Amino acid sequence: MTQNIQSTEDLLKKPEVSKLVRNMRAINKKIMVMSGKGGVGKSTVAANLAARLAERGNKVGLLDADIHGPSIPKMFGIEDTRPEVDENGIVPISVTENLVVMSVALLLEDKDAPVIWRGPAKMAAIKQFLEDVSWGKLDYLIVDLPPGTGDEPLSIAQLIEKMEGAVVVTTPQDVALISVRKSIKFAEILKVPVIGIVENMAGIICPHCDKKIDIFSRGGVEKAAADFNVPILGELPMDPKIAEIEDSGKVHTDINEEIPWGKEFAAIVDSVENLKK
């Protein structure tokens, strides 16, 4: 009898599972999209990964964790939309039946106003996005991180108890590859599996002959992948049509697998969908 009472008392002393943990446990797979430096197309990859997974029937959430340079709402044409609040928390913006989005840009009254926050404020905001946003049950949560290995990537990696992995985006330029190696090492230190590397701007498609023309040096991405034993998920060519679609806010409707860029990106989505359960 005494033993039973002791067991009950011990049980009552255990801390309640936090709302953040409950939120994240309702999501099957959490994947962060990162890059070592800016301007390599990381948000393009994150936005299209979320949109294409949703097109395939998955329930997907997309968190724009780039506090200072949020661009995801523009790509989906929702930059003038404001989220509501219900009894469960902040309601993310529904883009399609299967895709919801949250970004600090959706909370700003003036979209031209800069976000001037120090590290603790950014960490608190990211915690709130994970904890107070009513994500619901999802197959995937895609997190678009700012470039580098600073506060935001560190906060995400530490707050989410089980991260399925990271997709690292780079371009073929040597200066980008120096940074991408740091990103891979960062993920290893935090014990986040690296799903693979996406090489963006891997040549340009000639508008006359449809052949790919290399405009940067080649071989650096392959070497980084071999050095760290991670796969290359895809090589995306430069295509002005993609930029036009993003600028018009139609990432979720106007990109298809008929164009070379779309075909290559479909292989990236396949790799993510084929992650072990």
CSV table of N, CA, C and O in Angstrom, one decimal, residues 5-107:
chain,number,residue,atom,x,y,z
A,5,ILE,N,1.2,4.4,-2.8
A,5,ILE,CA,1.0,5.8,-2.5
A,5,ILE,C,2.3,6.6,-3.0
A,5,ILE,O,2.2,7.6,-3.6
A,6,GLN,N,3.4,6.0,-2.8
A,6,GLN,CA,4.7,6.6,-3.3
A,6,GLN,C,4.7,6.8,-4.8
A,6,GLN,O,5.1,7.8,-5.3
A,7,SER,N,4.2,5.7,-5.5
A,7,SER,CA,4.2,5.8,-6.9
A,7,SER,C,3.3,6.9,-7.4
A,7,SER,O,3.6,7.6,-8.4
A,8,THR,N,2.2,7.0,-6.8
A,8,THR,CA,1.2,8.1,-7.2
A,8,THR,C,1.8,9.5,-7.0
A,8,THR,O,1.6,10.4,-7.8
A,9,GLU,N,2.4,9.6,-5.8
A,9,GLU,CA,3.0,10.9,-5.5
A,9,GLU,C,4.1,11.3,-6.5
A,9,GLU,O,4.2,12.4,-7.0
A,10,ASP,N,4.9,10.3,-6.9
A,10,ASP,CA,6.0,10.5,-7.9
A,10,ASP,C,5.4,10.9,-9.2
A,10,ASP,O,5.9,11.8,-9.9
A,11,LEU,N,4.3,10.3,-9.5
A,11,LEU,CA,3.6,10.6,-10.8
A,11,LEU,C,3.1,12.0,-10.8
A,11,LEU,O,3.2,12.7,-11.8
A,12,LEU,N,2.5,12.5,-9.7
A,12,LEU,CA,2.0,13.8,-9.6
A,12,LEU,C,3.1,14.9,-9.7
A,12,LEU,O,2.8,16.0,-10.1
A,13,LYS,N,4.3,14.5,-9.3
A,13,LYS,CA,5.4,15.5,-9.3
A,13,LYS,C,6.0,15.7,-10.7
A,13,LYS,O,6.7,16.6,-11.0
A,14,LYS,N,5.7,14.8,-11.7
A,14,LYS,CA,6.2,14.9,-13.0
A,14,LYS,C,5.6,16.1,-13.7
A,14,LYS,O,4.4,16.4,-13.6
A,15,PRO,N,6.5,16.9,-14.4
A,15,PRO,CA,6.0,18.1,-15.1
A,15,PRO,C,5.0,17.8,-16.2
A,15,PRO,O,5.2,16.7,-16.9
A,16,GLU,N,4.0,18.6,-16.4
A,16,GLU,CA,3.1,18.4,-17.5
A,16,GLU,C,3.8,18.6,-18.8
A,16,GLU,O,4.7,19.4,-18.9
A,17,VAL,N,3.4,17.8,-19.8
A,17,VAL,CA,4.0,18.0,-21.1
A,17,VAL,C,3.7,19.3,-21.7
A,17,VAL,O,2.5,19.7,-21.6
A,18,SER,N,4.6,20.1,-22.1
A,18,SER,CA,4.4,21.5,-22.5
A,18,SER,C,3.6,21.5,-23.8
A,18,SER,O,3.5,20.5,-24.6
A,19,LYS,N,3.0,22.7,-24.0
A,19,LYS,CA,2.1,22.8,-25.2
A,19,LYS,C,3.0,22.7,-26.5
A,19,LYS,O,2.6,22.2,-27.5
A,20,LEU,N,4.2,23.2,-26.4
A,20,LEU,CA,5.1,23.1,-27.5
A,20,LEU,C,5.4,21.7,-27.9
A,20,LEU,O,5.3,21.3,-29.1
A,21,VAL,N,5.7,20.9,-26.9
A,21,VAL,CA,5.9,19.4,-27.2
A,21,VAL,C,4.7,18.8,-27.8
A,21,VAL,O,4.8,18.0,-28.7
A,22,ARG,N,3.5,19.1,-27.2
A,22,ARG,CA,2.3,18.5,-27.7
A,22,ARG,C,2.1,18.9,-29.2
A,22,ARG,O,1.7,18.1,-30.0
A,23,ASN,N,2.3,20.2,-29.5
A,23,ASN,CA,2.2,20.7,-30.8
A,23,ASN,C,3.1,19.9,-31.8
A,23,ASN,O,2.6,19.4,-32.9
A,24,MET,N,4.3,19.7,-31.4
A,24,MET,CA,5.3,19.1,-32.3
A,24,MET,C,5.1,17.6,-32.4
A,24,MET,O,5.3,17.0,-33.5
A,25,ARG,N,4.5,17.0,-31.4
A,25,ARG,CA,4.3,15.5,-31.5
A,25,ARG,C,3.1,15.2,-32.4
A,25,ARG,O,2.9,14.1,-32.8
A,26,ALA,N,2.3,16.2,-32.7
A,26,ALA,CA,1.1,16.0,-33.6
A,26,ALA,C,1.6,16.1,-35.1
A,26,ALA,O,0.8,15.9,-36.0
A,27,ILE,N,2.9,16.4,-35.3
A,27,ILE,CA,3.4,16.6,-36.6
A,27,ILE,C,4.3,15.4,-36.9
A,27,ILE,O,5.3,15.1,-36.1
A,28,ASN,N,4.1,14.7,-38.0
A,28,ASN,CA,4.9,13.5,-38.2
A,28,ASN,C,6.3,13.7,-38.5
A,28,ASN,O,7.2,13.2,-37.9
A,29,LYS,N,6.6,14.7,-39.4
A,29,LYS,CA,8.0,14.9,-39.8
A,29,LYS,C,8.3,16.4,-39.9
A,29,LYS,O,7.6,17.2,-40.5
A,30,LYS,N,9.4,16.8,-39.2
A,30,LYS,CA,9.8,18.2,-39.1
A,30,LYS,C,11.1,18.3,-39.9
A,30,LYS,O,12.1,17.6,-39.6
A,31,ILE,N,11.1,19.2,-40.9
A,31,ILE,CA,12.3,19.3,-41.8
A,31,ILE,C,12.7,20.8,-41.9
A,31,ILE,O,11.9,21.6,-42.2
A,32,MET,N,14.0,21.1,-41.6
A,32,MET,CA,14.4,22.5,-41.8
A,32,MET,C,15.2,22.6,-43.1
A,32,MET,O,16.0,21.7,-43.5
A,33,VAL,N,15.0,23.7,-43.7
A,33,VAL,CA,15.7,24.1,-45.0
A,33,VAL,C,16.7,25.2,-44.7
A,33,VAL,O,16.3,26.3,-44.2
A,34,MET,N,18.0,24.9,-44.9
A,34,MET,CA,19.0,25.9,-44.4
A,34,MET,C,20.0,26.1,-45.5
A,34,MET,O,20.1,25.4,-46.5
A,35,SER,N,20.8,27.2,-45.3
A,35,SER,CA,21.9,27.5,-46.2
A,35,SER,C,23.0,28.2,-45.4
A,35,SER,O,22.7,28.8,-44.4
A,36,GLY,N,24.2,28.1,-45.9
A,36,GLY,CA,25.3,28.8,-45.2
A,36,GLY,C,25.4,30.3,-45.5
A,36,GLY,O,25.9,31.0,-44.6
A,37,LYS,N,24.8,30.8,-46.6
A,37,LYS,CA,24.8,32.2,-46.9
A,37,LYS,C,23.5,32.5,-47.6
A,37,LYS,O,22.8,31.7,-48.1
A,38,GLY,N,23.2,33.8,-47.7
A,38,GLY,CA,22.0,34.3,-48.3
A,38,GLY,C,22.1,34.3,-49.9
A,38,GLY,O,23.2,34.2,-50.4
A,39,GLY,N,21.0,34.4,-50.5
A,39,GLY,CA,21.0,34.6,-52.0
A,39,GLY,C,21.2,33.3,-52.8
A,39,GLY,O,21.4,33.4,-54.0
A,40,VAL,N,21.0,32.1,-52.1
A,40,VAL,CA,21.2,30.9,-52.8
A,40,VAL,C,19.9,30.2,-53.2
A,40,VAL,O,19.9,29.1,-53.9
A,41,GLY,N,18.8,30.8,-52.8
A,41,GLY,CA,17.5,30.2,-53.2
A,41,GLY,C,16.9,29.3,-52.2
A,41,GLY,O,16.1,28.4,-52.5
A,42,LYS,N,17.3,29.5,-50.9
A,42,LYS,CA,16.8,28.6,-49.9
A,42,LYS,C,15.3,28.7,-49.7
A,42,LYS,O,14.6,27.7,-49.6
A,43,SER,N,14.7,29.9,-49.7
A,43,SER,CA,13.3,30.1,-49.5
A,43,SER,C,12.5,29.5,-50.7
A,43,SER,O,11.4,29.0,-50.6
A,44,THR,N,13.1,29.6,-51.9
A,44,THR,CA,12.5,29.0,-53.1
A,44,THR,C,12.4,27.5,-52.9
A,44,THR,O,11.3,26.9,-53.2
A,45,VAL,N,13.4,26.9,-52.4
A,45,VAL,CA,13.4,25.4,-52.1
A,45,VAL,C,12.4,25.1,-51.1
A,45,VAL,O,11.5,24.2,-51.2
A,46,ALA,N,12.4,25.9,-50.0
A,46,ALA,CA,11.4,25.6,-48.9
A,46,ALA,C,10.0,25.7,-49.3
A,46,ALA,O,9.1,24.9,-49.0
A,47,ALA,N,9.7,26.8,-50.1
A,47,ALA,CA,8.3,27.1,-50.5
A,47,ALA,C,7.8,26.0,-51.5
A,47,ALA,O,6.7,25.5,-51.4
A,48,ASN,N,8.7,25.6,-52.4
A,48,ASN,CA,8.3,24.6,-53.4
A,48,ASN,C,8.2,23.2,-52.8
A,48,ASN,O,7.4,22.4,-53.2
A,49,LEU,N,9.1,22.9,-51.8
A,49,LEU,CA,9.0,21.7,-51.1
A,49,LEU,C,7.7,21.5,-50.4
A,49,LEU,O,7.0,20.5,-50.5
A,50,ALA,N,7.3,22.6,-49.7
A,50,ALA,CA,6.0,22.5,-49.0
A,50,ALA,C,4.8,22.4,-50.0
A,50,ALA,O,3.9,21.6,-49.8
A,51,ALA,N,4.8,23.2,-51.0
A,51,ALA,CA,3.8,23.2,-52.0
A,51,ALA,C,3.6,21.9,-52.7
A,51,ALA,O,2.5,21.4,-53.0
A,52,ARG,N,4.8,21.3,-53.1
A,52,ARG,CA,4.7,20.1,-53.9
A,52,ARG,C,4.3,18.9,-53.0
A,52,ARG,O,3.6,18.0,-53.4
A,53,LEU,N,4.7,18.9,-51.7
A,53,LEU,CA,4.3,17.8,-50.8
A,53,LEU,C,2.8,17.9,-50.6
A,53,LEU,O,2.1,16.9,-50.5
A,54,ALA,N,2.3,19.2,-50.5
A,54,ALA,CA,0.8,19.4,-50.3
A,54,ALA,C,0.1,18.9,-51.5
A,54,ALA,O,-1.0,18.3,-51.4
A,55,GLU,N,0.6,19.2,-52.7
A,55,GLU,CA,0.0,18.7,-53.9
A,55,GLU,C,-0.2,17.2,-54.0
A,55,GLU,O,-1.2,16.7,-54.6
A,56,ARG,N,0.7,16.5,-53.4
A,56,ARG,CA,0.7,15.1,-53.4
A,56,ARG,C,-0.2,14.5,-52.3
A,56,ARG,O,-0.3,13.3,-52.0
A,57,GLY,N,-1.0,15.4,-51.6
A,57,GLY,CA,-2.0,14.9,-50.7
A,57,GLY,C,-1.5,14.9,-49.2
A,57,GLY,O,-2.3,14.5,-48.3
A,58,ASN,N,-0.3,15.4,-48.9
A,58,ASN,CA,0.1,15.5,-47.6
A,58,ASN,C,-0.4,16.8,-46.9
A,58,ASN,O,-0.6,17.8,-47.6
A,59,LYS,N,-0.6,16.7,-45.6
A,59,LYS,CA,-1.0,17.9,-44.8
A,59,LYS,C,0.3,18.5,-44.4
A,59,LYS,O,1.2,17.9,-43.7
A,60,VAL,N,0.5,19.8,-44.8
A,60,VAL,CA,1.8,20.4,-44.7
A,60,VAL,C,1.7,21.8,-44.0
A,60,VAL,O,0.8,22.6,-44.3
A,61,GLY,N,2.6,22.1,-43.1
A,61,GLY,CA,2.8,23.4,-42.5
A,61,GLY,C,4.1,24.0,-43.0
A,61,GLY,O,5.1,23.3,-43.1
A,62,LEU,N,4.1,25.3,-43.3
A,62,LEU,CA,5.4,26.0,-43.7
A,62,LEU,C,5.6,27.1,-42.7
A,62,LEU,O,4.8,28.1,-42.6
A,63,LEU,N,6.7,27.0,-42.0
A,63,LEU,CA,7.1,28.1,-41.0
A,63,LEU,C,8.2,28.9,-41.6
A,63,LEU,O,9.3,28.4,-41.8
A,64,ASP,N,8.0,30.2,-41.8
A,64,ASP,CA,9.0,31.1,-42.3
A,64,ASP,C,9.7,31.7,-41.0
A,64,ASP,O,9.2,32.6,-40.4
A,65,ALA,N,10.9,31.1,-40.7
A,65,ALA,CA,11.6,31.4,-39.5
A,65,ALA,C,12.7,32.5,-39.8
A,65,ALA,O,13.5,32.7,-38.9
A,66,ASP,N,12.6,33.1,-41.0
A,66,ASP,CA,13.6,34.2,-41.3
A,66,ASP,C,13.0,35.5,-40.7
A,66,ASP,O,12.1,36.1,-41.4
A,67,ILE,N,13.4,35.8,-39.5
A,67,ILE,CA,12.7,37.0,-38.9
A,67,ILE,C,13.0,38.3,-39.6
A,67,ILE,O,12.2,39.1,-39.7
A,68,HIS,N,14.3,38.5,-40.1
A,68,HIS,CA,14.7,39.7,-40.7
A,68,HIS,C,14.4,39.9,-42.2
A,68,HIS,O,14.3,41.0,-42.7
A,69,GLY,N,14.2,38.7,-42.8
A,69,GLY,CA,14.0,38.8,-44.3
A,69,GLY,C,12.9,37.8,-44.7
A,69,GLY,O,13.2,37.0,-45.6
A,70,PRO,N,11.7,37.9,-44.1
A,70,PRO,CA,10.7,36.9,-44.5
A,70,PRO,C,10.2,37.1,-45.9
A,70,PRO,O,9.8,38.2,-46.3
A,71,SER,N,10.2,36.1,-46.7
A,71,SER,CA,9.7,36.2,-48.1
A,71,SER,C,8.7,35.2,-48.5
A,71,SER,O,8.1,35.3,-49.6
A,72,ILE,N,8.4,34.2,-47.6
A,72,ILE,CA,7.4,33.2,-48.0
A,72,ILE,C,6.0,33.7,-48.3
A,72,ILE,O,5.4,33.3,-49.3
A,73,PRO,N,5.5,34.7,-47.5
A,73,PRO,CA,4.1,35.1,-47.8
A,73,PRO,C,4.0,35.7,-49.2
A,73,PRO,O,3.0,35.5,-49.9
A,74,LYS,N,5.0,36.4,-49.7
A,74,LYS,CA,5.0,37.0,-51.0
A,74,LYS,C,4.9,35.9,-52.1
A,74,LYS,O,4.2,36.0,-53.1
A,75,MET,N,5.6,34.8,-51.9
A,75,MET,CA,5.6,33.7,-52.9
A,75,MET,C,4.2,33.0,-53.0
A,75,MET,O,3.9,32.5,-54.0
A,76,PHE,N,3.4,33.1,-51.9
A,76,PHE,CA,2.1,32.5,-52.0
A,76,PHE,C,1.0,33.5,-52.1
A,76,PHE,O,-0.2,33.2,-52.0
A,77,GLY,N,1.3,34.8,-52.3
A,77,GLY,CA,0.3,35.8,-52.5
A,77,GLY,C,-0.5,36.1,-51.3
A,77,GLY,O,-1.7,36.5,-51.4
A,78,ILE,N,0.0,35.9,-50.1
A,78,ILE,CA,-0.8,36.1,-48.8
A,78,ILE,C,-0.2,37.2,-48.0
A,78,ILE,O,-0.5,37.3,-46.8
A,79,GLU,N,0.7,38.1,-48.5
A,79,GLU,CA,1.4,39.1,-47.7
A,79,GLU,C,0.5,40.1,-47.1
A,79,GLU,O,0.9,40.8,-46.1
A,80,ASP,N,-0.7,40.3,-47.6
A,80,ASP,CA,-1.7,41.2,-47.0
A,80,ASP,C,-2.7,40.6,-46.1
A,80,ASP,O,-3.7,41.2,-45.6
A,81,THR,N,-2.5,39.3,-45.8
A,81,THR,CA,-3.5,38.5,-45.0
A,81,THR,C,-3.0,38.5,-43.5
A,81,THR,O,-1.8,38.5,-43.3
A,82,ARG,N,-3.9,38.6,-42.6
A,82,ARG,CA,-3.5,38.6,-41.2
A,82,ARG,C,-4.1,37.3,-40.5
A,82,ARG,O,-5.3,37.0,-40.7
A,83,PRO,N,-3.3,36.6,-39.7
A,83,PRO,CA,-3.9,35.4,-39.0
A,83,PRO,C,-4.9,35.8,-37.9
A,83,PRO,O,-4.8,36.8,-37.3
A,84,GLU,N,-5.8,34.9,-37.7
A,84,GLU,CA,-6.8,35.0,-36.6
A,84,GLU,C,-6.3,34.2,-35.4
A,84,GLU,O,-5.4,33.5,-35.5
A,85,VAL,N,-7.0,34.4,-34.3
A,85,VAL,CA,-6.7,33.7,-33.1
A,85,VAL,C,-8.0,33.0,-32.6
A,85,VAL,O,-9.1,33.6,-32.6
A,86,ASP,N,-7.9,31.7,-32.2
A,86,ASP,CA,-9.0,31.0,-31.7
A,86,ASP,C,-8.6,30.4,-30.3
A,86,ASP,O,-7.6,30.7,-29.8
A,87,GLU,N,-9.5,29.5,-29.8
A,87,GLU,CA,-9.2,29.0,-28.5
A,87,GLU,C,-7.9,28.1,-28.5
A,87,GLU,O,-7.4,27.8,-27.4
A,88,ASN,N,-7.5,27.7,-29.6
A,88,ASN,CA,-6.3,26.8,-29.7
A,88,ASN,C,-5.0,27.6,-29.9
A,88,ASN,O,-3.9,27.1,-29.9
A,89,GLY,N,-5.1,28.9,-30.2
A,89,GLY,CA,-3.9,29.7,-30.5
A,89,GLY,C,-4.0,30.5,-31.8
A,89,GLY,O,-5.1,30.8,-32.3
A,90,ILE,N,-2.9,30.8,-32.3
A,90,ILE,CA,-2.8,31.6,-33.6
A,90,ILE,C,-3.1,30.6,-34.8
A,90,ILE,O,-2.5,29.6,-34.9
A,91,VAL,N,-4.0,31.0,-35.6
A,91,VAL,CA,-4.4,30.2,-36.7
A,91,VAL,C,-3.5,30.5,-38.0
A,91,VAL,O,-3.6,31.6,-38.5
A,92,PRO,N,-2.8,29.5,-38.4
A,92,PRO,CA,-1.9,29.8,-39.6
A,92,PRO,C,-2.8,30.0,-40.8
A,92,PRO,O,-3.9,29.6,-40.9
A,93,ILE,N,-2.2,30.7,-41.8
A,93,ILE,CA,-3.0,31.1,-43.0
A,93,ILE,C,-3.1,29.8,-43.9
A,93,ILE,O,-2.1,29.2,-44.2
A,94,SER,N,-4.3,29.6,-44.3
A,94,SER,CA,-4.5,28.4,-45.2
A,94,SER,C,-4.3,28.9,-46.7
A,94,SER,O,-5.0,29.7,-47.2
A,95,VAL,N,-3.3,28.3,-47.3
A,95,VAL,CA,-3.0,28.6,-48.7
A,95,VAL,C,-3.8,27.7,-49.7
A,95,VAL,O,-4.4,28.1,-50.7
A,96,THR,N,-3.8,26.4,-49.4
A,96,THR,CA,-4.6,25.4,-50.1
A,96,THR,C,-5.2,24.5,-49.0
A,96,THR,O,-5.0,24.7,-47.8
A,97,GLU,N,-6.0,23.5,-49.5
A,97,GLU,CA,-6.6,22.6,-48.6
A,97,GLU,C,-5.6,21.9,-47.7
A,97,GLU,O,-5.9,21.5,-46.5
A,98,ASN,N,-4.4,21.6,-48.2
A,98,ASN,CA,-3.4,20.9,-47.5
A,98,ASN,C,-2.2,21.7,-47.0
A,98,ASN,O,-1.3,21.1,-46.5
A,99,LEU,N,-2.2,23.0,-47.2
A,99,LEU,CA,-1.0,23.8,-46.9
A,99,LEU,C,-1.4,25.0,-46.1
A,99,LEU,O,-2.2,25.8,-46.4
A,100,VAL,N,-0.7,25.1,-44.9
A,100,VAL,CA,-0.9,26.3,-44.1
A,100,VAL,C,0.5,27.0,-43.8
A,100,VAL,O,1.5,26.3,-43.8
A,101,VAL,N,0.5,28.3,-43.7
A,101,VAL,CA,1.7,29.1,-43.6
A,101,VAL,C,1.7,30.0,-42.4
A,101,VAL,O,0.6,30.6,-42.1
A,102,MET,N,2.9,30.2,-41.7
A,102,MET,CA,3.0,31.2,-40.7
A,102,MET,C,4.3,31.9,-40.9
A,102,MET,O,5.4,31.3,-41.2
A,103,SER,N,4.3,33.3,-40.7
A,103,SER,CA,5.5,34.1,-40.9
A,103,SER,C,5.4,35.3,-40.1
A,103,SER,O,4.3,35.8,-39.9
A,104,VAL,N,6.5,35.9,-39.6
A,104,VAL,CA,6.5,37.1,-38.9
A,104,VAL,C,6.0,38.2,-39.8
A,104,VAL,O,5.4,39.2,-39.4
A,105,ALA,N,6.1,38.1,-41.1
A,105,ALA,CA,5.7,39.1,-42.1
A,105,ALA,C,4.1,39.2,-42.0
A,105,ALA,O,3.6,40.3,-42.4
A,106,LEU,N,3.4,38.2,-41.6
A,106,LEU,CA,2.0,38.2,-41.5
A,106,LEU,C,1.5,39.0,-40.3
A,106,LEU,O,0.3,39.3,-40.2
A,107,LEU,N,2.4,39.3,-39.4
A,107,LEU,CA,2.1,40.0,-38.2
A,107,LEU,C,2.4,41.5,-38.2
A,107,LEU,O,2.1,42.2,-37.2
